[in-house]
Amino acid sequence: GMSAILYVEDDELTRQTVTNRLRRMGHEVTSVDSGEAALEAMDRTRPSLALLDLELPGIDGVQTLRQLRQRIPNLPTVVCSAHLNEAFVRQQLSA
């Protein structure tokens, strides 16, 4: 069946693009642009998966993740960050 996905991303274009793609794949997506909105949405939607950008305005992604986990302890979470990934790739290339 459909999985309820909570998607947290402050960049509007990225958020719309990914949300549309996930919906076309048949998922039920609640997309929000901040950690505060994510916590509020989570109480309403009880997602089965969270996609979380680490660079968020207000409470950051790490804080958001902690609070999501307090509410749903075994919530599968995919953490995204362009900057961390870029740094990681550079590190791998120079190794």
Short mmCIF file of C-alpha atoms in Angstrom, two decimals, residues 32-92:
data_model
loop_
_atom_site.label_atom_id
_atom_site.label_comp_id
_atom_site.label_asym_id
_atom_site.label_seq_id
_atom_site.Cartn_x
_atom_site.Cartn_y
_atom_site.Cartn_z
CA VAL A 32 7.04 20.92 5.16
CA ASP A 33 9.76 23.57 5.17
CA SER A 34 10.92 23.62 8.80
CA GLY A 35 11.57 21.45 11.81
CA GLU A 36 8.75 23.10 13.73
CA ALA A 37 6.29 22.32 10.91
CA ALA A 38 7.62 18.75 10.76
CA LEU A 39 6.89 18.12 14.44
CA GLU A 40 3.41 19.59 14.10
CA ALA A 41 2.70 17.54 10.94
CA MET A 42 4.02 14.38 12.54
CA ASP A 43 1.39 14.46 15.26
CA ARG A 44 -1.30 14.62 12.55
CA THR A 45 0.05 12.18 9.94
CA ARG A 46 2.05 9.54 11.85
CA PRO A 47 4.43 8.91 8.93
CA SER A 48 6.12 5.58 8.24
CA LEU A 49 9.21 7.30 6.80
CA ALA A 50 10.87 10.69 7.24
CA LEU A 51 13.09 12.40 4.65
CA LEU A 52 14.95 15.14 6.45
CA ASP A 53 17.21 17.93 5.24
CA LEU A 54 19.79 18.82 7.89
CA GLU A 55 20.09 22.50 6.97
CA LEU A 56 16.83 23.99 8.18
CA PRO A 57 15.79 27.41 9.44
CA GLY A 58 14.74 27.56 13.10
CA ILE A 59 15.43 24.29 14.89
CA ASP A 60 17.98 22.42 12.80
CA GLY A 61 17.76 18.98 11.29
CA VAL A 62 19.60 17.24 14.11
CA GLN A 63 17.26 18.71 16.75
CA THR A 64 14.29 17.86 14.55
CA LEU A 65 15.49 14.28 14.20
CA ARG A 66 15.88 13.91 17.97
CA GLN A 67 12.34 15.13 18.54
CA LEU A 68 10.88 12.98 15.75
CA ARG A 69 12.57 9.95 17.31
CA GLN A 70 11.12 10.80 20.72
CA ARG A 71 7.63 10.77 19.19
CA ILE A 72 8.12 7.69 16.96
CA PRO A 73 11.18 5.82 18.28
CA ASN A 74 11.68 3.43 15.35
CA LEU A 75 10.79 5.84 12.54
CA PRO A 76 12.99 5.10 9.51
CA THR A 77 14.70 8.35 8.55
CA VAL A 78 16.73 9.36 5.52
CA VAL A 79 18.90 12.38 6.21
CA CYS A 80 19.96 14.60 3.31
CA SER A 81 22.41 17.44 3.12
CA ALA A 82 24.00 18.77 -0.05
CA HIS A 83 26.94 20.20 1.86
CA LEU A 84 27.69 17.13 3.92
CA ASN A 85 27.44 14.91 0.84
CA GLU A 86 29.74 17.19 -1.12
CA ALA A 87 32.31 17.22 1.68
CA PHE A 88 32.02 13.45 2.00
CA VAL A 89 32.56 12.94 -1.73
CA ARG A 90 35.58 15.26 -1.72
CA GLN A 91 37.00 13.37 1.24
CA GLN A 92 36.56 10.04 -0.56
#
